Tab-separated table of C-alpha atoms in Angstrom:
chain	number	residue	atom	x	y	z
A	196	MET	CA	0.168	-0.171	0.297
A	197	ARG	CA	3.220	2.248	1.201
A	198	LEU	CA	4.277	1.959	-2.424
A	199	PRO	CA	2.155	3.200	-4.969
A	200	ARG	CA	1.537	6.485	-2.768
A	201	ALA	CA	5.368	6.983	-2.865
A	202	LEU	CA	5.210	6.946	-5.836
A	203	PRO	CA	4.074	9.939	-7.451
A	204	VAL	CA	6.418	11.812	-5.651
A	205	THR	CA	9.673	9.780	-6.365
A	206	SER	CA	12.040	11.030	-8.517
A	207	ILE	CA	13.172	8.918	-11.315
A	208	GLY	CA	16.909	8.181	-9.548
A	209	LEU	CA	14.555	7.016	-6.863
A	210	SER	CA	12.486	4.911	-8.703
A	211	ILE	CA	15.306	3.530	-10.762
A	212	LEU	CA	16.830	2.853	-7.191
A	213	LEU	CA	13.075	0.853	-5.944
A	214	LEU	CA	13.994	-1.041	-9.284
A	215	SER	CA	17.357	-2.233	-8.562
A	216	PHE	CA	15.699	-3.140	-5.216
A	217	ALA	CA	12.399	-5.323	-6.815
A	218	ALA	CA	14.333	-7.069	-9.417
A	219	PRO	CA	16.361	-9.605	-7.005
A	220	ALA	CA	13.390	-9.401	-5.268
A	221	GLN	CA	11.815	-11.213	-8.156
A	222	LYS	CA	14.626	-13.559	-9.025
A	223	ARG	CA	13.841	-14.763	-5.713
A	224	ARG	CA	10.828	-15.811	-6.218
A	225	PRO	CA	10.790	-18.183	-8.368
A	226	ALA	CA	12.819	-20.256	-6.779
A	227	LYS	CA	10.828	-20.536	-3.651
A	228	ALA	CA	7.787	-21.177	-5.513
A	229	ARG	CA	9.558	-23.727	-7.552
A	230	PRO	CA	8.502	-27.182	-6.586
A	231	ALA	CA	10.277	-29.459	-3.876
A	232	VAL	CA	9.346	-32.279	-6.259
A	233	ARG	CA	9.465	-33.178	-9.586
A	234	PRO	CA	6.791	-34.655	-12.437
A	235	PRO	CA	5.712	-37.620	-10.150
A	236	VAL	CA	6.141	-40.626	-11.795
A	237	VAL	CA	3.123	-43.016	-12.673
A	238	SER	CA	3.371	-46.227	-13.088
A	239	GLU	CA	1.092	-48.978	-15.169
A	240	ILE	CA	-0.730	-51.395	-13.204
A	241	ASN	CA	-2.892	-54.833	-14.695
A	242	THR	CA	-5.861	-56.576	-13.257
A	243	GLU	CA	-3.452	-58.934	-11.760
A	244	ALA	CA	-0.830	-56.923	-9.940
A	245	LEU	CA	-4.069	-54.211	-8.953
A	246	ILE	CA	-5.897	-56.900	-6.911
A	247	ALA	CA	-2.674	-58.317	-5.585
A	248	LEU	CA	-1.745	-54.435	-4.308
A	249	LEU	CA	-5.405	-54.762	-2.419
A	250	LYS	CA	-4.467	-57.948	-0.518
A	251	ARG	CA	-1.160	-57.488	0.373
A	252	GLU	CA	0.278	-58.506	3.771
A	253	SER	CA	1.058	-55.205	6.077
A	254	ASP	CA	0.869	-53.659	8.902
A	255	LYS	CA	-0.695	-50.328	7.435
A	256	PRO	CA	-4.195	-49.670	6.274
A	257	LEU	CA	-4.416	-49.067	3.000
A	258	LEU	CA	-6.384	-46.400	0.971
A	259	VAL	CA	-7.244	-46.495	-2.879
A	260	ASN	CA	-8.662	-43.571	-5.103
A	261	PHE	CA	-9.753	-44.972	-8.524
A	262	TRP	CA	-10.487	-40.776	-10.591
A	263	ALA	CA	-9.245	-39.557	-13.665
A	264	THR	CA	-8.290	-36.580	-15.397
A	265	TRP	CA	-11.717	-36.296	-17.536
A	266	CYS	CA	-13.828	-36.448	-13.983
A	267	ASP	CA	-14.752	-33.257	-12.653
A	268	PRO	CA	-15.746	-34.454	-9.440
A	269	CYS	CA	-12.328	-35.989	-9.272
A	270	ARG	CA	-10.052	-33.368	-9.746
A	271	GLU	CA	-12.484	-31.702	-7.652
A	272	GLU	CA	-11.560	-33.687	-4.793
A	273	PHE	CA	-8.161	-34.113	-5.174
A	274	PRO	CA	-6.592	-31.084	-2.973
A	275	ASP	CA	-8.227	-32.819	0.040
A	276	LEU	CA	-6.720	-36.082	-0.801
A	277	VAL	CA	-3.185	-34.639	-0.865
A	278	LYS	CA	-4.123	-32.940	2.561
A	279	ILE	CA	-5.083	-36.634	3.908
A	280	ASP	CA	-1.716	-38.193	3.022
A	281	ALA	CA	0.295	-34.958	3.835
A	282	GLU	CA	-1.244	-36.254	7.246
A	283	TYR	CA	-1.544	-40.155	8.032
A	284	ARG	CA	1.444	-40.962	6.019
A	285	ARG	CA	3.366	-40.170	8.785
A	286	GLN	CA	0.973	-42.138	11.190
A	287	GLY	CA	1.363	-44.987	8.756
A	288	LEU	CA	-0.942	-44.595	5.926
A	289	ASP	CA	-0.588	-46.205	2.934
A	290	PHE	CA	-2.011	-44.047	0.398
A	291	VAL	CA	-2.054	-44.694	-3.469
A	292	THR	CA	-3.953	-43.218	-6.589
A	293	VAL	CA	-5.439	-45.123	-9.584
A	294	SER	CA	-5.866	-43.297	-12.766
A	295	LEU	CA	-8.430	-44.999	-15.017
A	296	ASP	CA	-7.058	-42.515	-18.046
A	297	ASP	CA	-6.234	-43.507	-21.227
A	298	PRO	CA	-2.806	-45.211	-21.540
A	299	PRO	CA	-0.991	-42.560	-23.749
A	300	ASP	CA	-1.718	-40.440	-20.662
A	301	ILE	CA	0.637	-42.123	-18.550
A	302	LYS	CA	3.314	-39.243	-19.374
A	303	THR	CA	1.232	-36.843	-20.296
A	304	ARG	CA	-1.854	-35.097	-18.501
A	305	VAL	CA	-1.931	-37.183	-15.647
A	306	PRO	CA	1.419	-36.910	-14.052
A	307	LYS	CA	0.528	-33.101	-15.118
A	308	PHE	CA	-1.956	-33.170	-12.714
A	309	LEU	CA	-0.595	-35.030	-9.920
A	310	GLN	CA	2.203	-32.029	-10.261
A	311	GLN	CA	-0.393	-28.952	-9.954
A	312	MET	CA	-1.450	-30.828	-6.903
A	313	LYS	CA	2.232	-31.358	-5.377
A	314	ALA	CA	0.186	-34.928	-5.010
A	315	THR	CA	3.305	-37.661	-3.799
A	316	MET	CA	1.571	-40.357	-3.079
A	317	PRO	CA	2.567	-43.622	-5.418
A	318	ALA	CA	0.770	-43.374	-8.262
A	319	TYR	CA	-0.618	-45.912	-10.277
A	320	LEU	CA	-2.538	-45.979	-14.130
A	321	LEU	CA	-4.906	-48.710	-14.521
A	322	VAL	CA	-3.811	-50.776	-18.183
A	323	ALA	CA	-7.102	-53.072	-18.724
A	324	SER	CA	-8.863	-53.836	-22.279
A	325	ASP	CA	-11.593	-54.909	-19.906
A	326	PRO	CA	-12.307	-53.169	-16.878
A	327	GLU	CA	-14.887	-55.264	-14.991
A	328	PRO	CA	-12.673	-57.636	-13.196
A	329	ALA	CA	-10.291	-55.075	-11.652
A	330	ILE	CA	-14.249	-53.511	-10.408
A	331	THR	CA	-15.173	-56.252	-9.589
A	332	ALA	CA	-11.970	-57.367	-7.189
A	333	VAL	CA	-12.440	-53.812	-5.445
A	334	ASP	CA	-15.601	-53.459	-4.762
A	335	PRO	CA	-18.732	-56.274	-6.206
A	336	LYS	CA	-21.173	-53.982	-5.405
A	337	TRP	CA	-19.011	-51.359	-7.357
A	338	GLN	CA	-20.194	-50.512	-11.034
A	339	GLY	CA	-16.965	-48.209	-11.345
A	340	ASP	CA	-18.745	-44.803	-11.376
A	341	LEU	CA	-16.302	-42.232	-10.545
A	342	PRO	CA	-14.451	-40.893	-8.092
A	343	ALA	CA	-14.183	-44.242	-5.445
A	344	THR	CA	-11.905	-44.174	-3.012
A	345	ILE	CA	-11.501	-47.513	-0.579
A	346	LEU	CA	-9.590	-47.666	2.728
A	347	TYR	CA	-8.777	-51.246	3.278
A	348	THR	CA	-7.051	-52.675	6.865
A	349	SER	CA	-3.551	-54.287	6.751
A	350	LYS	CA	-5.855	-57.187	6.569
A	351	GLY	CA	-6.849	-56.251	3.179
A	352	GLU	CA	-10.438	-55.779	4.227
A	353	ILE	CA	-12.586	-52.705	3.214
A	354	ALA	CA	-13.223	-50.681	6.432
A	355	TYR	CA	-14.766	-47.501	4.264
A	356	LYS	CA	-15.714	-46.901	1.201
A	357	HIS	CA	-17.496	-43.650	-1.050
A	358	PHE	CA	-18.622	-43.478	-4.513
A	359	GLY	CA	-18.962	-40.124	-5.554
A	360	ARG	CA	-17.168	-36.893	-4.622
A	361	LEU	CA	-15.539	-37.506	-1.044
A	362	ASN	CA	-16.177	-36.284	2.123
A	363	PRO	CA	-13.104	-36.133	3.940
A	364	GLY	CA	-14.609	-35.416	7.004
A	365	GLU	CA	-15.811	-38.634	7.166
A	366	LEU	CA	-13.016	-40.199	5.735
A	367	ARG	CA	-10.769	-38.878	8.096
A	368	GLN	CA	-12.992	-40.533	10.671
A	369	ALA	CA	-12.806	-44.603	9.491
A	370	ILE	CA	-8.872	-43.641	9.228
A	371	ASP	CA	-8.368	-42.257	12.635
A	372	LYS	CA	-10.299	-45.318	14.035
A	373	LEU	CA	-7.850	-47.598	12.105
A	374	ILE	CA	-4.481	-45.483	13.227
A	375	SER	CA	-5.648	-45.772	16.420
A	376	LYS	CA	-6.508	-49.497	16.830
B	57	MET	CA	-22.775	-3.870	10.872
B	58	LYS	CA	-24.744	-4.143	8.124
B	59	LYS	CA	-21.111	-5.557	6.167
B	60	ARG	CA	-20.352	-7.681	8.977
B	61	SER	CA	-24.246	-9.477	8.912
B	62	THR	CA	-23.580	-9.463	5.323
B	63	LEU	CA	-19.936	-11.272	5.150
B	64	VAL	CA	-21.618	-13.881	7.952
B	65	LEU	CA	-24.636	-14.549	5.799
B	66	LEU	CA	-22.222	-15.756	2.907
B	67	THR	CA	-20.211	-17.410	4.824
B	68	ALA	CA	-22.815	-19.307	5.768
B	69	ALA	CA	-24.150	-19.830	2.571
B	70	PHE	CA	-20.709	-20.941	1.337
B	71	LEU	CA	-20.500	-23.371	4.073
B	72	LEU	CA	-23.688	-24.533	3.252
B	73	THR	CA	-22.949	-25.226	-0.164
B	74	ALA	CA	-19.401	-26.541	0.814
B	75	PHE	CA	-21.051	-29.626	2.706
B	76	VAL	CA	-23.509	-29.982	0.183
B	77	ILE	CA	-21.013	-30.829	-2.688
B	78	ALA	CA	-19.036	-32.404	0.017
B	79	GLY	CA	-21.838	-34.497	0.569
B	80	SER	CA	-22.592	-35.861	-2.258
B	81	GLY	CA	-22.134	-39.521	-3.163
B	82	ARG	CA	-22.420	-42.531	-0.902
B	83	SER	CA	-20.831	-44.858	1.273
B	84	ILE	CA	-23.233	-46.690	2.869
B	85	ASP	CA	-23.939	-49.634	0.682
B	86	ASN	CA	-28.191	-49.376	0.974
B	87	GLU	CA	-28.143	-45.648	0.603
B	88	VAL	CA	-28.901	-45.846	-3.268
B	89	PRO	CA	-31.262	-49.495	-3.486
B	90	ALA	CA	-29.567	-52.690	-5.512
B	91	PRO	CA	-30.568	-53.092	-8.992
B	92	PRO	CA	-33.420	-55.383	-9.812
B	93	ALA	CA	-32.310	-58.642	-10.594
B	94	ILE	CA	-32.056	-59.960	-14.342
B	95	GLY	CA	-35.907	-61.397	-15.327
B	96	ALA	CA	-37.153	-58.737	-12.729
B	97	THR	CA	-39.961	-57.269	-14.530
B	98	ILE	CA	-39.504	-53.548	-14.353
B	99	GLU	CA	-42.937	-52.076	-13.140
B	100	ASP	CA	-44.011	-48.933	-15.487
B	101	PHE	CA	-43.112	-45.458	-14.889
B	102	THR	CA	-43.351	-41.572	-16.401
B	103	LEU	CA	-41.370	-39.002	-16.804
B	104	PRO	CA	-40.673	-35.949	-18.173
B	105	ASP	CA	-39.145	-35.576	-21.910
B	106	VAL	CA	-37.057	-32.337	-22.266
B	107	ASP	CA	-39.984	-30.560	-22.803
B	108	GLY	CA	-41.475	-31.252	-20.050
B	109	THR	CA	-44.132	-33.864	-21.520
B	110	ALA	CA	-45.166	-36.578	-19.510
B	111	ARG	CA	-44.337	-40.151	-20.935
B	112	THR	CA	-44.877	-43.184	-19.651
B	113	LEU	CA	-42.504	-46.371	-20.310
B	114	ALA	CA	-45.416	-48.141	-21.492
B	115	SER	CA	-45.922	-45.717	-24.477
B	116	LEU	CA	-42.497	-45.261	-25.771
B	117	GLU	CA	-41.476	-49.150	-24.916
B	118	GLY	CA	-40.308	-51.083	-28.074
B	119	LYS	CA	-42.296	-53.902	-29.463
B	120	ASN	CA	-39.588	-56.599	-29.333
B	121	GLY	CA	-37.282	-54.982	-26.432
B	122	THR	CA	-36.513	-51.436	-24.568
B	123	VAL	CA	-33.033	-50.484	-23.426
B	124	LEU	CA	-33.166	-47.719	-20.972
B	125	LEU	CA	-30.091	-45.412	-21.125
B	126	PHE	CA	-28.958	-43.129	-18.171
B	127	ILE	CA	-26.786	-40.873	-19.478
B	128	ALA	CA	-25.248	-37.045	-19.135
B	129	VAL	CA	-24.360	-33.894	-20.567
B	130	GLN	CA	-21.186	-33.207	-18.875
B	131	CYS	CA	-19.995	-37.175	-18.516
B	132	PRO	CA	-16.943	-36.930	-20.809
B	133	VAL	CA	-17.587	-41.092	-20.624
B	134	SER	CA	-21.564	-40.546	-21.578
B	135	ASN	CA	-19.820	-38.153	-24.252
B	136	ALA	CA	-17.367	-40.677	-25.622
B	137	TYR	CA	-20.810	-42.818	-26.270
B	138	ASN	CA	-22.472	-40.012	-28.333
B	139	GLU	CA	-22.547	-41.431	-32.058
B	140	ARG	CA	-22.777	-45.593	-30.303
B	141	MET	CA	-25.640	-44.317	-28.846
B	142	GLU	CA	-27.251	-42.306	-31.521
B	143	LYS	CA	-25.969	-45.759	-33.681
B	144	LEU	CA	-27.727	-47.785	-31.283
B	145	ALA	CA	-30.900	-46.418	-31.694
B	146	GLN	CA	-31.016	-46.248	-35.190
B	147	ASP	CA	-30.115	-50.380	-36.021
B	148	TYR	CA	-32.457	-51.630	-33.304
B	149	LYS	CA	-35.317	-49.371	-34.041
B	150	ALA	CA	-35.866	-50.989	-37.263
B	151	LYS	CA	-35.726	-54.469	-35.223
B	152	GLY	CA	-38.386	-53.589	-32.869
B	153	ILE	CA	-36.388	-52.193	-29.880
B	154	ASN	CA	-36.535	-48.932	-28.959
B	155	VAL	CA	-33.844	-47.008	-26.419
B	156	ILE	CA	-35.174	-44.431	-24.024
B	157	GLY	CA	-32.405	-41.911	-22.727
B	158	ILE	CA	-32.727	-40.623	-18.739
B	159	ASN	CA	-30.885	-38.020	-17.667
B	160	SER	CA	-31.289	-38.100	-14.172
B	161	ASN	CA	-28.034	-35.340	-13.318
B	162	VAL	CA	-29.751	-32.769	-10.569
B	163	SER	CA	-27.062	-31.050	-12.537
B	164	GLU	CA	-28.171	-30.872	-15.360
B	165	ASP	CA	-31.992	-29.253	-16.263
B	166	ALA	CA	-34.333	-30.077	-19.487
B	167	ALA	CA	-32.803	-27.376	-21.368
B	168	ALA	CA	-29.302	-28.293	-20.371
B	169	VAL	CA	-30.016	-32.108	-22.006
B	170	LYS	CA	-32.146	-30.563	-24.914
B	171	SER	CA	-30.163	-28.712	-26.298
B	172	HIS	CA	-26.633	-31.017	-25.395
B	173	ALA	CA	-29.523	-33.628	-27.546
B	174	ALA	CA	-28.991	-31.354	-30.672
B	175	GLU	CA	-26.021	-30.397	-30.617
B	176	HIS	CA	-24.598	-33.931	-30.600
B	177	LYS	CA	-28.196	-35.099	-32.758
B	178	LEU	CA	-29.195	-37.472	-30.514
B	179	SER	CA	-32.719	-38.705	-32.058
B	180	PHE	CA	-33.894	-41.277	-29.330
B	181	VAL	CA	-36.406	-39.829	-26.710
B	182	ILE	CA	-34.264	-38.219	-23.532
B	183	LEU	CA	-36.321	-38.297	-19.891
B	184	LYS	CA	-35.330	-36.365	-17.428
B	185	ASP	CA	-35.623	-37.804	-14.325
B	186	PRO	CA	-36.303	-35.232	-11.061
B	187	GLY	CA	-35.279	-36.782	-7.813
B	188	ASN	CA	-33.770	-39.358	-9.659
B	189	LYS	CA	-36.764	-41.399	-8.368
B	190	ILE	CA	-36.064	-43.989	-11.770
B	191	ALA	CA	-31.987	-44.117	-11.452
B	192	ASP	CA	-32.559	-45.436	-7.133
B	193	ARG	CA	-36.032	-47.321	-8.434
B	194	LEU	CA	-33.007	-49.757	-10.719
B	195	GLY	CA	-29.718	-49.280	-8.663
B	196	ALA	CA	-28.509	-46.610	-11.468
B	197	MET	CA	-25.415	-45.564	-11.091
B	198	ASN	CA	-23.126	-44.090	-13.399
B	199	THR	CA	-22.947	-42.489	-17.101
B	200	PRO	CA	-23.376	-44.501	-19.298
B	201	GLU	CA	-25.525	-47.227	-17.890
B	202	ALA	CA	-27.637	-49.587	-20.064
B	203	TYR	CA	-30.755	-51.654	-18.811
B	204	PHE	CA	-32.236	-54.219	-21.498
B	205	LEU	CA	-35.549	-54.943	-21.245
B	206	ASP	CA	-37.384	-57.399	-23.551
B	207	ALA	CA	-40.777	-57.220	-24.621
B	208	ASN	CA	-43.091	-57.712	-21.413
B	209	ASN	CA	-40.015	-55.401	-19.792
B	210	LYS	CA	-38.171	-58.654	-18.349
B	211	LEU	CA	-34.901	-57.760	-17.351
B	212	LEU	CA	-32.556	-59.362	-19.681
B	213	TYR	CA	-29.054	-57.471	-19.526
B	214	HIS	CA	-27.704	-54.401	-17.140
B	215	GLY	CA	-25.077	-52.455	-17.612
B	216	ARG	CA	-22.318	-51.209	-19.754
B	217	ILE	CA	-22.258	-50.782	-23.357
B	218	ASP	CA	-18.727	-52.028	-24.393
B	219	ASN	CA	-15.166	-52.182	-22.953
B	220	SER	CA	-13.674	-49.450	-23.797
B	221	ARG	CA	-14.773	-45.364	-23.965
B	222	ASN	CA	-12.010	-45.310	-26.441
B	223	PRO	CA	-14.026	-46.605	-29.756
B	224	GLU	CA	-10.584	-47.878	-31.038
B	225	GLY	CA	-10.519	-50.010	-27.770
B	226	VAL	CA	-14.142	-51.802	-28.311
B	227	THR	CA	-13.544	-55.385	-28.395
B	228	THR	CA	-16.589	-56.684	-26.479
B	229	SER	CA	-20.099	-54.626	-27.443
B	230	ASP	CA	-22.053	-56.398	-24.279
B	231	LEU	CA	-25.336	-54.533	-24.705
B	232	ARG	CA	-25.533	-55.161	-28.300
B	233	GLU	CA	-25.052	-59.214	-28.083
B	234	ALA	CA	-27.411	-58.812	-25.593
B	235	MET	CA	-30.039	-57.432	-27.869
B	236	ASP	CA	-28.644	-59.927	-30.707
B	237	LEU	CA	-29.026	-62.834	-28.808
B	238	THR	CA	-32.878	-61.798	-27.437
B	239	LEU	CA	-33.864	-61.154	-30.857
B	240	SER	CA	-32.806	-64.268	-32.182
B	241	GLY	CA	-34.735	-66.141	-29.169
B	242	LYS	CA	-31.417	-66.950	-27.277
B	243	PRO	CA	-30.741	-66.707	-24.199
B	244	VAL	CA	-28.598	-64.135	-22.959
B	245	GLU	CA	-25.033	-65.315	-21.991
B	246	LYS	CA	-23.327	-62.211	-20.509
B	247	THR	CA	-26.254	-60.817	-18.491
B	248	THR	CA	-24.288	-57.745	-16.517
B	249	ALA	CA	-21.052	-55.771	-17.587
B	250	LYS	CA	-19.315	-52.656	-15.882
B	251	ALA	CA	-17.267	-49.961	-16.635
B	252	PHE	CA	-16.065	-47.023	-15.286
B	253	GLY	CA	-18.129	-44.257	-15.690
B	254	CYS	CA	-19.632	-40.652	-13.939
B	255	THR	CA	-21.436	-40.811	-10.926
B	256	ILE	CA	-25.188	-40.263	-11.396
B	257	LYS	CA	-25.771	-36.700	-9.600
B	258	ARG	CA	-28.534	-37.259	-7.032
B	259	ALA	CA	-30.193	-35.231	-5.407
């Protein structure tokens, strides 16, 4: 606020002086804003590997989010998922995302979106000519509607599931129940 | 004071909207009824078309069967199927099977459905499903999602149109196979099939 008021009364010399201060500040800013993470690597996953992932043996609960860049509610809820990952990963939650975009998108729009979101959880893209076995393996009652967020216990049982846009409070409650056990 | 109360009102409105948006979707299995079993008879229903005229299933059904297609205006998956849906409607009209579109998305009004149909040259009748009454009755979850009924409105097939959003990746046309088998007097082999789609935005 002070700067615009001061400007009309400054001499050209003072303007140059101000600019000389402003220049290094501008240089510093991009360095600060530079994302700390590289473009995320998105790995292909087939149906068998997905099933193995869901049934893995671990001492940690697993959260899986199925999404696609073409899905509006998926994109809208993603910042909440990134926050949840940041909050709960150090408390012992494993979190992976599975994109249902087309295979060529694995090197383009999928990592681009994940980078924009500053998402660091392991990211997969399902490669399956027939999506049905994967959908049924995740949950026989799931019709394939996106987004879908499923929380598995460390034993691979479904503790919580939500189809459609996420309710972050509800998901946090479900994670808290598993983490505090 | 006035400014402050306006700010409070705006904040409350924002929070309420955020709550409603965040709360959409379903977490509980029985929140949306399960779809009718294969072989169940679908009762007649009445829904308005895009011009607001009440239409019954009985008045729209085909003499050899009917396809109810849950579709959307904004869903990229549903839109990827526009041409395939129109071709399906054209191909089977002559064979006595009628295709009826149903839009149950609360976020898409009749005017939007009408202009979308005109833009994409969808010639089959599209009904608007206020309060997702019929989507609930049929347990429809996503778009596009198909229900194929025989001449007596008995459910013979429920699920995807085919296996791939991208037309080049189609290897199984499940809905067409069900329709063709029925037309040739044979039982449907694959009665359900799933694919990824957009969640129906319920009221």
